Amino acid sequence: MVSRQTSSVARVSLVPLGEGGALTPVRQDAVAFGQAQQASQGSGIQYNYFGEGRSPAEAAVSITAPVGQRDPTLPLRGRDDVQAQLAERSLGAVRVVHGLGGCGKTRLALEAAWQAQQRGAEVWWISATDQSRLTSGMQAVGRRLGITDAELQRGEAADLVWQRLSGRQEPWLLVIDNADDSQILARRGAEASDGTGWLRPVQSAAGMVLVTSRDGRAASWGSWCHRHRLGMLPGPEATQVLADYTRHQGALGSEADAAALADRLGRLPLALKIAGSYLAESAAIPAAFSAPETIRTYHRYREVVDAGQLDIAFPEPGGELTAEQARVLIGRTWELTLDLLEARQLPEARRILRLLSCLADAPIPHETVLNPQMMAGSAFFDGITGPKVWQVLQALAGFGLIDLTSGQDRAGAQTRLHPLVRDTSRPRPGSEPHEHEAYLELAARLLHRAADETGPPLYPAGWPIWQLLAPHAVYIFETLTATAGLADAAVKDAASAASRAAQYLGEQGLHSQAETIQRTVLAARLRLLGPDDPTTLATRYEIAYTIAQQGNHTAALDEYRHILADKVRVLGPDDPSTLASRNQIAIEIAETGDYAGALDEFQRLQADQVRVLGPDDSDTLITRHEIAYALAAKGNYAGALAVYRDVLADKLRVLDPDNRDTLAT
């Protein structure tokens, strides 16, 4: 071997057995760099390859932008604003395009690279999926800039590359793709934001660096990096992308059908590409050779996704998948992000995302639902603290897995999940022993606590939170009642939250929907608690109230009377709940037109309320208000006015002036 200070090359003639038994000499080159100058130095790594003596980094990596992947028939849509920003050149321009996996970051970078080439700029494209590829790519850039292999093997290689880049006068663009872990861009012991590693501020207006990453957190990037969040496509553009990949085949359905499918896929470019390509292929199959399960329309594709049949909607090219494998296929793009967060000591990120995915496809009031103390009692989040929950939420948002908004109150603090992230992150039945059931049970406990903390949805002040809580309370309850093997306590918790949600819907005038939910709650409580449990009786009371709100006062009156009989038997005649049922009976008597009968019922009720509850109890005051109403209905306006004024004086004394009952009087 011929040794030099920084590298060594040996050429050895070999004579392997060739065809026909002849001996054929073949030259083998072995090259070692730096400290890897072979066994004579006793350490390092030796690279062996066949060729003309090029370095292994140069032989293994290409830094040419893959513009051949562009298809002019599949234009980049919905990214005009970001493209315009990327085209702006300024001193120190480092652009970081970040967003959820599958949102089209690399596709945008590819378009930027192609446009830069059209303007005459030299473009280098480097993969940052791991340290070795990044280092090899940056070393290859160094060689293009005239740096020798010997210089690149020294510790200041990054300094040398950036000195050349800063002094370059010709236009250039450096694309660093898939830099999801910003740390691999930093030198050892530093941060990428320090600007001392492979990523640094550009010191010349001739060049620009474009980085794509799932990590959009400000802490991961220097203040000298301009961050551009890439969200989902706007509706019309998403529909166009889907149509582009289907090659605009009209037999697949109407534009409205395409728009509905694009929305169901969350307008995620990756999902639109997969779905469009599938539909284009299926449409090309003659009907005589098409399998019965082949999806041939936008509408049918959406039905399959809604049914959770992701193995059909997102098939693996060249092979069939199970449903679970299909979820991995479409979900692997953000599973990599969760792996990265776990490596950064945030294993709770995957578990919190799974918990959030168990809830409804609706904004989540995270400050109300994610109670750290209750979560800490779960096996999934043993000992978790409030600061840790918040850290995880911020990390998930920083990598685009959730959208996190804040506000001046709990209603303004919301978390949203992309529908496909939710579909693929939700724990599946049978995935791990009892994991699916355990997440549902925890969600039920959290919603029960949230509903109790928020209080009855009877007053407008609580409606903003209930608007957010109601979809999740109903969804979890319906999911639990349809899932076998869950603990009774979880179903009870879910029923309690769902009952409150139904009350909120009733307050919003959605009486038929509220009644449907309450009847399902009643069935669960009859099964778990029996007919005489106070909560079962309370559910029957709510159903009767909802029937009355829909105008069927005769049916409501009949139901209230049956409830009253059971309450007297179970709770006794003086229980406040029994007295409340008597109040509703009197109201329904008035609604049927029997004002004299209602007045008599109200007056007898008032006497019992004063005896049991006292004259200043809010229920007693409400009954006095109803007495005035019955007097007016009978035509005794002077008597009614006098009672109203007396009741108002007492309500102003006992209740808040802005209390709804005070204002009603």
XYZ file of C-alpha atoms in Angstrom:
665
model
C 0.000 0.000 0.000
C 1.266 3.473 -0.843
C 0.640 5.772 2.120
C 0.099 9.505 2.073
C -0.595 11.892 4.927
C -4.354 12.231 4.328
C -5.300 9.271 2.166
C -4.023 6.078 0.671
C -4.839 4.193 -2.491
C -3.891 0.619 -3.325
C -4.391 -1.032 -6.682
C -4.240 -4.825 -6.582
C -4.366 -7.056 -9.639
C -6.615 -10.073 -9.080
C -6.972 -13.090 -11.334
C -10.373 -14.708 -10.648
C -11.603 -17.604 -12.722
C -13.340 -16.207 -15.804
C -15.733 -17.778 -18.275
C -14.445 -21.047 -19.722
C -11.922 -21.449 -16.942
C -9.671 -18.632 -18.165
C -7.930 -16.396 -15.704
C -8.954 -12.758 -16.145
C -7.060 -9.974 -14.403
C -9.330 -7.451 -12.658
C -8.282 -4.248 -10.925
C -9.698 -3.517 -7.429
C -9.277 -0.064 -5.867
C -9.234 0.395 -2.089
C -9.306 3.947 -0.794
C -8.964 5.167 2.781
C -9.317 8.740 3.996
C -8.174 10.646 7.059
C -7.651 8.443 10.093
C -9.046 5.527 8.151
C -5.711 4.907 6.453
C -5.916 1.241 7.100
C -4.661 -1.276 9.554
C -1.184 0.230 9.552
C -2.661 2.997 11.719
C -4.762 0.566 13.726
C -8.067 2.473 13.683
C -10.716 4.057 11.511
C -13.013 2.839 8.745
C -11.894 1.540 5.383
C -14.117 2.101 2.340
C -13.733 -0.406 -0.511
C -15.308 0.174 -3.886
C -14.572 -0.445 -7.539
C -13.915 2.483 -9.817
C -11.506 5.239 -10.693
C -10.470 6.313 -7.217
C -13.385 8.700 -6.338
C -14.252 9.236 -2.695
C -16.986 7.045 -1.231
C -19.181 10.044 -0.419
C -19.116 11.201 -4.008
C -19.749 7.716 -5.281
C -22.710 7.096 -2.977
C -24.690 10.314 -3.234
C -26.160 12.548 -5.914
C -26.883 16.198 -5.189
C -28.726 16.795 -8.454
C -32.261 18.080 -7.952
C -34.699 15.308 -9.018
C -36.612 17.583 -11.374
C -37.329 14.587 -13.583
C -39.999 13.673 -11.042
C -42.016 16.714 -12.112
C -45.019 15.928 -14.245
C -46.306 18.956 -16.205
C -49.766 17.376 -16.230
C -49.788 17.425 -12.414
C -49.178 21.086 -11.584
C -48.473 22.319 -8.086
C -51.718 23.847 -6.851
C -52.721 26.006 -3.925
C -49.184 27.114 -3.007
C -48.906 30.406 -4.892
C -48.370 32.516 -1.766
C -45.559 30.333 -0.436
C -43.957 30.091 -3.878
C -43.933 33.877 -4.118
C -42.265 34.123 -0.705
C -39.655 31.551 -1.668
C -38.852 33.529 -4.812
C -37.935 36.598 -2.753
C -34.191 36.946 -2.283
C -32.672 38.717 0.680
C -29.396 38.657 2.565
C -29.323 35.677 4.920
C -32.294 33.992 3.274
C -32.837 30.574 4.831
C -36.386 29.326 4.250
C -37.807 26.493 6.357
C -40.986 24.991 4.922
C -42.666 22.897 7.591
C -45.923 21.047 8.107
C -47.618 17.708 8.589
C -46.083 14.736 6.820
C -47.740 14.366 3.436
C -48.657 18.036 3.043
C -46.404 18.479 0.001
C -43.211 20.051 1.363
C -40.885 18.098 -0.927
C -43.152 18.715 -3.922
C -42.993 22.447 -3.232
C -39.203 22.304 -2.895
C -38.988 20.415 -6.185
C -40.972 23.134 -7.928
C -38.753 25.817 -6.382
C -35.664 23.931 -7.575
C -36.995 23.638 -11.117
C -37.899 27.322 -11.273
C -34.449 28.261 -9.944
C -32.844 26.189 -12.683
C -34.976 27.959 -15.275
C -33.599 31.260 -13.975
C -30.041 29.994 -14.417
C -29.222 29.209 -10.795
C -27.164 26.194 -9.800
C -29.221 23.904 -7.586
C -27.986 21.295 -5.111
C -30.395 18.844 -3.496
C -29.437 17.084 -0.259
C -31.366 14.533 1.779
C -31.245 15.062 5.541
C -33.078 11.895 6.528
C -29.978 10.841 8.480
C -26.560 12.173 9.431
C -24.577 10.181 6.870
C -26.646 11.317 3.900
C -26.503 14.928 5.014
C -22.738 14.833 5.544
C -22.127 13.060 2.226
C -24.329 15.559 0.441
C -22.685 18.611 1.952
C -19.245 17.196 1.184
C -20.332 16.697 -2.419
C -21.420 20.354 -2.516
C -17.979 21.231 -1.198
C -16.337 19.395 -4.063
C -18.515 21.275 -6.551
C -17.192 24.452 -4.925
C -13.588 23.359 -5.402
C -12.766 22.022 -1.959
C -10.407 19.033 -2.012
C -11.084 15.685 -0.366
C -8.189 16.283 1.980
C -9.719 19.557 3.156
C -13.145 17.986 3.581
C -11.749 15.332 5.895
C -10.642 17.937 8.405
C -12.954 19.008 11.229
C -13.698 22.430 9.736
C -15.430 21.061 6.611
C -18.661 22.963 7.359
C -16.693 26.204 7.771
C -14.994 25.682 4.409
C -18.245 24.922 2.588
C -19.955 28.017 3.950
C -16.960 30.238 3.202
C -17.230 29.197 -0.430
C -21.006 29.603 -0.492
C -20.800 33.075 1.024
C -18.258 34.190 -1.540
C -20.090 32.763 -4.539
C -21.386 35.442 -6.936
C -23.376 33.213 -9.288
C -26.993 32.437 -8.231
C -27.476 29.200 -6.320
C -30.081 27.281 -4.345
C -29.342 24.650 -1.719
C -32.284 22.383 -0.871
C -32.011 20.372 2.355
C -34.939 17.971 2.205
C -36.552 16.036 5.078
C -34.617 17.718 7.893
C -37.154 16.513 10.447
C -34.489 16.270 13.144
C -32.872 19.684 13.151
C -30.080 18.413 15.394
C -28.329 16.593 12.564
C -27.712 20.018 10.999
C -25.821 21.173 14.092
C -22.239 20.549 15.066
C -21.687 18.269 18.044
C -22.687 19.871 21.338
C -24.524 22.763 19.666
C -27.955 23.568 18.298
C -28.980 24.078 14.684
C -30.189 27.548 15.659
C -26.589 28.493 16.551
C -25.730 28.643 12.849
C -22.369 26.901 13.347
C -23.165 23.531 11.730
C -24.188 22.518 8.228
C -26.995 25.128 8.234
C -25.988 28.777 8.534
C -27.231 32.239 7.561
C -26.580 33.028 3.903
C -24.091 35.889 3.636
C -24.820 36.703 0.002
C -27.935 37.753 -1.885
C -26.868 35.420 -4.704
C -27.948 32.310 -2.853
C -30.733 30.810 -0.782
C -31.216 27.729 1.359
C -34.557 25.924 1.359
C -35.143 23.408 4.165
C -38.143 21.086 4.398
C -39.030 19.711 7.825
C -41.939 18.517 9.882
C -40.550 20.491 12.796
C -41.861 24.049 12.735
C -41.010 25.008 16.301
C -39.254 28.351 16.621
C -36.788 26.881 19.133
C -35.508 24.407 16.533
C -34.522 27.106 14.051
C -32.579 30.317 14.375
C -34.184 33.728 14.201
C -32.371 34.020 10.878
C -34.580 31.258 9.447
C -37.817 32.307 7.784
C -40.414 29.660 8.643
C -43.299 28.934 6.266
C -46.039 26.634 7.537
C -47.554 24.498 4.803
C -51.137 23.679 5.695
C -53.765 21.686 3.900
C -54.867 22.755 0.433
C -57.841 25.095 0.022
C -61.026 23.296 -0.997
C -61.116 24.147 -4.723
C -57.410 23.428 -5.198
C -57.682 20.122 -3.339
C -60.512 19.091 -5.652
C -58.372 20.041 -8.656
C -55.438 17.978 -7.370
C -57.692 14.960 -6.954
C -59.020 15.461 -10.479
C -55.466 15.847 -11.823
C -54.449 12.451 -10.491
C -57.639 10.811 -11.765
C -56.813 12.283 -15.176
C -60.147 14.147 -15.120
C -62.234 11.074 -15.860
C -65.860 12.180 -15.748
C -67.202 8.688 -15.084
C -65.907 8.895 -11.515
C -68.605 11.355 -10.505
C -69.476 15.008 -10.289
C -67.264 17.848 -9.135
C -69.345 17.966 -5.950
C -68.527 14.290 -5.350
C -64.825 14.998 -5.886
C -64.985 17.959 -3.495
C -66.687 15.830 -0.828
C -63.971 13.169 -1.117
C -61.196 15.785 -0.996
C -62.710 17.201 2.199
C -62.996 13.744 3.774
C -59.316 13.184 3.042
C -58.613 16.415 4.878
C -57.271 18.018 1.657
C -53.913 16.359 2.402
C -51.867 16.223 -0.832
C -50.443 12.758 -0.116
C -53.916 11.275 0.432
C -55.274 13.063 -2.653
C -52.433 11.597 -4.721
C -53.028 8.048 -3.441
C -56.797 8.267 -3.903
C -56.578 9.899 -7.326
C -54.019 7.403 -8.603
C -56.158 4.511 -7.353
C -59.275 5.857 -9.054
C -57.398 6.521 -12.294
C -56.242 2.907 -12.359
C -59.628 1.472 -11.434
C -61.377 3.575 -14.077
C -58.991 2.200 -16.710
C -60.013 -1.395 -15.964
C -62.733 -2.576 -18.371
C -65.944 -3.368 -16.547
C -65.725 -6.985 -17.690
C -62.441 -7.436 -15.794
C -63.144 -5.310 -12.736
C -63.510 -7.028 -9.365
C -66.779 -6.367 -7.503
C -64.992 -4.582 -4.669
C -63.110 -2.224 -7.005
C -63.893 1.409 -6.206
C -64.975 3.227 -9.351
C -66.468 6.498 -8.102
C -65.587 9.387 -5.784
C -68.711 8.720 -3.746
C -67.864 5.069 -3.175
C -64.290 5.913 -2.214
C -65.566 8.307 0.456
C -67.931 5.627 1.771
C -65.009 3.215 2.117
C -62.927 5.761 4.056
C -65.898 6.598 6.291
C -66.288 2.895 7.045
C -62.650 2.687 8.136
C -61.731 0.298 5.296
C -58.342 1.886 4.755
C -56.919 -1.367 3.397
C -59.147 -0.847 0.359
C -58.787 2.925 0.116
C -54.984 2.960 0.426
C -53.692 -0.291 -1.069
C -50.021 -1.203 -1.175
C -48.818 -1.182 -4.794
C -48.518 -4.746 -6.011
C -50.121 -6.444 -3.049
C -53.120 -6.699 -0.758
C -53.105 -5.303 2.765
C -54.970 -5.945 5.926
C -56.875 -2.999 7.365
C -54.186 -2.504 10.000
C -51.373 -2.559 7.418
C -53.202 0.049 5.357
C -53.431 2.362 8.343
C -49.680 1.953 8.750
C -49.182 2.779 5.050
C -51.051 6.078 5.152
C -49.978 6.811 8.729
C -46.278 5.985 8.435
C -45.514 9.503 7.237
C -46.332 10.921 10.678
C -45.364 7.827 12.662
C -41.801 8.852 11.840
C -42.477 12.144 13.613
C -43.724 10.318 16.700
C -40.607 8.155 16.650
C -38.511 11.311 16.600
C -40.427 12.814 19.536
C -40.003 9.575 21.465
C -36.263 9.724 20.823
C -36.363 13.253 22.256
C -37.738 11.916 25.549
C -41.381 12.616 24.744
C -42.917 9.116 24.645
C -46.171 10.678 25.865
C -46.618 12.308 22.442
C -47.823 9.116 20.763
C -50.122 8.301 23.692
C -51.669 11.769 23.898
C -52.244 11.710 20.138
C -53.998 8.365 20.509
C -56.156 9.731 23.311
C -57.121 12.787 21.252
C -57.864 10.501 18.289
C -60.417 8.611 20.399
C -62.557 11.743 20.590
C -64.940 13.046 17.938
C -63.840 14.615 14.669
C -64.356 18.102 16.091
C -62.337 20.819 17.870
C -61.245 19.679 21.340
C -61.227 22.133 24.285
C -57.962 20.742 25.614
C -57.800 22.884 28.759
C -61.197 21.506 29.791
C -60.767 17.878 28.718
C -57.102 17.036 29.395
C -57.058 17.122 33.178
C -53.468 16.264 34.245
C -54.454 14.875 37.661
C -56.930 12.427 36.148
C -54.552 11.498 33.342
C -51.771 10.854 35.876
C -53.881 8.071 37.386
C -53.942 6.200 34.078
C -51.413 3.531 33.154
C -50.747 5.436 29.910
C -49.749 8.662 31.675
C -48.509 7.513 35.071
C -47.459 10.597 37.051
C -47.784 13.043 34.169
C -47.907 16.728 35.121
C -49.632 19.748 33.653
C -46.383 21.240 32.293
C -45.574 17.925 30.593
C -49.014 17.771 28.950
C -48.539 21.290 27.640
C -45.018 20.491 26.423
C -46.342 17.506 24.481
C -49.201 19.491 22.941
C -46.763 22.160 21.807
C -44.453 19.518 20.339
C -47.311 17.853 18.438
C -48.353 21.245 17.118
C -44.780 22.152 16.237
C -44.535 19.070 14.033
C -47.939 19.712 12.449
C -49.702 16.671 13.915
C -52.285 18.891 15.598
C -53.455 22.469 15.219
C -53.268 24.236 18.566
C -55.073 27.531 19.088
C -55.206 29.633 22.224
C -57.707 32.166 23.468
C -58.585 34.329 26.403
C -60.811 31.612 27.867
C -61.098 27.836 27.861
C -63.413 27.887 24.861
C -60.735 29.599 22.818
C -58.106 26.968 23.653
C -58.748 24.298 21.042
C -56.962 21.349 19.458
C -57.818 20.067 15.999
C -56.632 16.844 14.364
C -56.373 16.217 10.654
C -59.037 13.584 9.862
C -56.524 11.089 8.497
C -54.195 11.601 11.456
C -57.191 10.811 13.633
C -58.167 7.792 11.534
C -54.702 6.242 11.620
C -53.708 7.209 15.181
C -56.819 5.899 16.898
C -56.096 2.670 18.805
C -57.812 -0.193 17.067
C -59.699 -3.047 18.743
C -57.294 -5.932 19.220
C -54.150 -3.914 18.409
C -52.777 -4.482 21.910
C -54.449 -6.255 24.843
C -57.207 -3.935 26.075
C -55.428 -0.794 24.792
C -58.412 0.354 22.752
C -60.810 -0.133 25.651
C -58.468 1.564 28.136
C -58.213 4.713 26.021
C -61.997 4.874 25.638
C -62.492 4.438 29.389
C -60.004 7.214 30.123
C -61.753 9.491 27.617
C -65.076 8.772 29.340
C -63.654 9.696 32.749
C -62.124 12.901 31.395
C -65.382 13.969 29.741
C -67.418 13.160 32.846
C -65.123 15.374 34.901
C -65.208 18.109 32.232
C -69.006 18.042 32.147
C -69.257 18.284 35.933
C -66.719 21.092 36.071
C -68.478 23.059 33.322
C -71.870 22.598 34.967
C -75.416 22.260 33.589
C -75.742 23.901 30.159
C -78.787 25.935 31.197
C -77.266 29.404 30.935
C -75.626 31.157 27.966
C -72.363 31.768 29.843
C -71.549 28.054 29.651
C -72.655 27.488 26.064
C -69.300 28.202 24.321
C -67.652 25.353 26.217
C -70.636 23.067 25.773
C -70.619 23.728 22.054
C -67.160 22.132 22.047
C -67.804 19.422 24.656
C -71.119 18.113 23.316
C -69.830 16.341 20.159
C -67.173 14.491 22.148
C -69.521 13.526 24.984
C -72.054 12.085 22.539
C -69.413 10.356 20.389
C -67.671 8.647 23.312
C -70.976 7.519 24.796
C -72.151 6.048 21.486
C -68.761 4.375 20.952
C -68.763 2.843 24.425
C -72.307 1.508 24.150
C -71.350 -0.134 20.835
C -68.159 -1.708 22.261
C -68.314 -4.956 24.185
C -66.321 -5.653 27.296
C -66.017 -2.142 28.694
C -66.228 -1.424 32.403
C -69.666 -0.385 33.664
C -68.120 2.618 35.403
C -66.881 3.975 32.070
C -70.323 3.639 30.487
C -71.859 5.425 33.486
C -69.342 8.251 33.144
C -70.012 8.546 29.425
C -73.775 8.494 29.976
C -73.521 11.346 32.471
C -71.561 13.529 30.027
C -73.869 12.617 27.134
C -76.948 13.506 29.192
C -75.534 16.984 29.823
C -74.705 17.277 26.136
C -78.311 16.435 25.276
C -79.473 19.195 27.614
C -77.230 21.629 25.743
C -78.647 20.529 22.403
C -82.138 21.037 23.772
C -81.219 24.547 24.888
C -80.126 25.220 21.312
C -83.497 24.087 19.968
C -82.270 20.702 18.697
C -84.979 18.880 20.618
C -85.357 15.815 18.421
C -81.625 15.134 18.521
C -81.595 15.687 22.275
C -84.444 13.238 22.802
C -82.686 10.541 20.760
C -79.565 10.855 22.898
C -81.516 10.874 26.158
C -83.396 7.721 25.222
C -80.088 5.971 24.556
C -78.812 7.216 27.913
C -82.005 5.925 29.543
C -81.485 2.454 28.056
C -77.934 2.344 29.424
C -78.986 3.531 32.874
C -81.873 1.074 33.060
C -79.403 -1.718 32.286
C -76.674 -0.570 34.653
C -78.593 1.136 37.473
C -82.148 -0.116 37.317
C -85.447 1.808 37.029
C -85.465 3.264 40.552
C -82.033 4.887 40.531
C -82.312 8.692 40.874
C -80.230 9.251 37.726
C -82.550 6.947 35.767
C -85.550 8.929 37.007
C -83.738 12.160 36.130
C -83.230 10.914 32.574
C -86.945 10.181 32.229
C -87.610 13.709 33.489
C -85.312 15.160 30.800
C -87.064 13.126 28.100
C -90.464 14.424 29.210
C -89.097 17.970 29.187
C -87.778 17.511 25.641
C -91.122 16.099 24.486
C -92.812 19.208 25.857
C -90.323 21.469 24.088
C -91.384 19.859 20.820
C -94.985 20.896 21.486
C -96.464 17.540 22.487
C -97.768 18.702 25.879
C -100.325 15.921 26.346
C -97.645 13.230 25.998
C -95.297 15.190 28.239
C -97.974 15.580 30.923
C -98.681 11.865 30.863
C -94.947 11.057 31.188
C -94.472 13.542 34.054
C -97.312 11.962 35.981
C -95.780 8.493 35.656
C -92.427 9.892 36.790
C -94.045 11.645 39.750
C -95.624 8.420 40.952
C -92.253 6.651 40.839
C -90.455 9.543 42.553
C -92.984 9.632 45.385
C -92.486 5.883 45.827
C -88.690 5.935 45.611
C -87.654 9.388 46.893
C -90.636 10.475 48.944
C -93.128 13.334 48.447
C -90.874 16.060 49.891
C -87.745 15.342 47.872
C -86.744 18.433 45.804
C -86.758 16.282 42.667
C -90.335 15.186 43.411
C -91.392 18.797 43.904
C -89.704 19.752 40.600
C -91.787 17.140 38.781
C -94.958 18.635 40.292
C -93.885 22.032 38.956
C -93.526 20.601 35.443
C -96.930 18.909 35.708
C -98.540 22.240 36.566
C -96.756 23.898 33.622
C -98.001 21.236 31.205
C -101.562 21.546 32.579
C -101.371 25.250 31.722
C -100.002 24.433 28.249
C -103.062 22.278 27.569
C -105.273 25.310 28.339
C -106.504 24.336 31.807
C -105.306 27.501 33.584
C -107.590 27.025 36.585
C -106.265 23.504 37.146
C -102.704 24.772 36.710
C -103.258 27.624 39.202
C -104.585 25.192 41.771
C -101.590 22.865 41.270
C -99.104 25.754 41.539
C -100.630 27.090 44.742
C -100.576 23.684 46.451
C -97.004 23.174 45.295
C -95.957 26.572 46.638
C -97.257 25.696 50.096
C -95.213 22.494 50.152
C -92.106 24.265 48.823
C -92.283 26.957 51.510
C -92.580 24.192 54.104
C -89.761 22.022 52.706
C -87.419 24.449 50.936
C -88.234 27.814 52.481
C -89.732 30.976 50.948
C -86.460 32.221 49.438
C -85.490 29.035 47.636
C -85.093 29.582 43.903
C -87.613 26.822 43.108
C -90.174 28.450 45.398
C -89.654 31.789 43.659
C -90.059 30.122 40.249
C -93.387 28.636 41.331
C -94.617 32.088 42.462
C -93.659 33.378 39.011
C -95.757 30.598 37.426
C -98.706 31.499 39.672
C -98.590 35.027 38.269
C -98.510 33.580 34.741
C -101.603 31.429 35.442
C -103.454 34.431 36.897
C -102.721 36.436 33.763
C -103.814 33.542 31.555
C -107.153 33.498 33.382
C -107.559 37.238 32.754
C -106.679 38.482 36.255
C -104.035 40.943 35.048
C -104.070 43.130 38.160
C -103.563 40.113 40.417
C -100.836 38.773 38.140
C -99.007 42.120 38.067
C -99.060 42.335 41.863
C -97.597 38.815 42.230
C -94.957 39.517 39.567
C -93.845 42.673 41.399
C -93.639 40.853 44.739
C -91.648 38.009 43.140
C -89.305 40.472 41.425
C -88.588 42.241 44.699
C -87.707 38.937 46.370
C -85.603 37.767 43.423
C -83.647 41.016 43.432
C -83.048 40.484 47.131
C -82.145 36.781 46.914
C -80.748 36.280 43.404
C -78.353 38.237 41.223
C -80.057 41.072 39.260
C -78.676 39.517 36.063
C -79.905 36.038 36.918
C -81.965 34.561 34.090
C -84.933 33.910 36.397
C -84.834 37.506 37.661
C -84.773 38.830 34.114
C -87.638 36.517 33.137
C -89.839 38.019 35.860
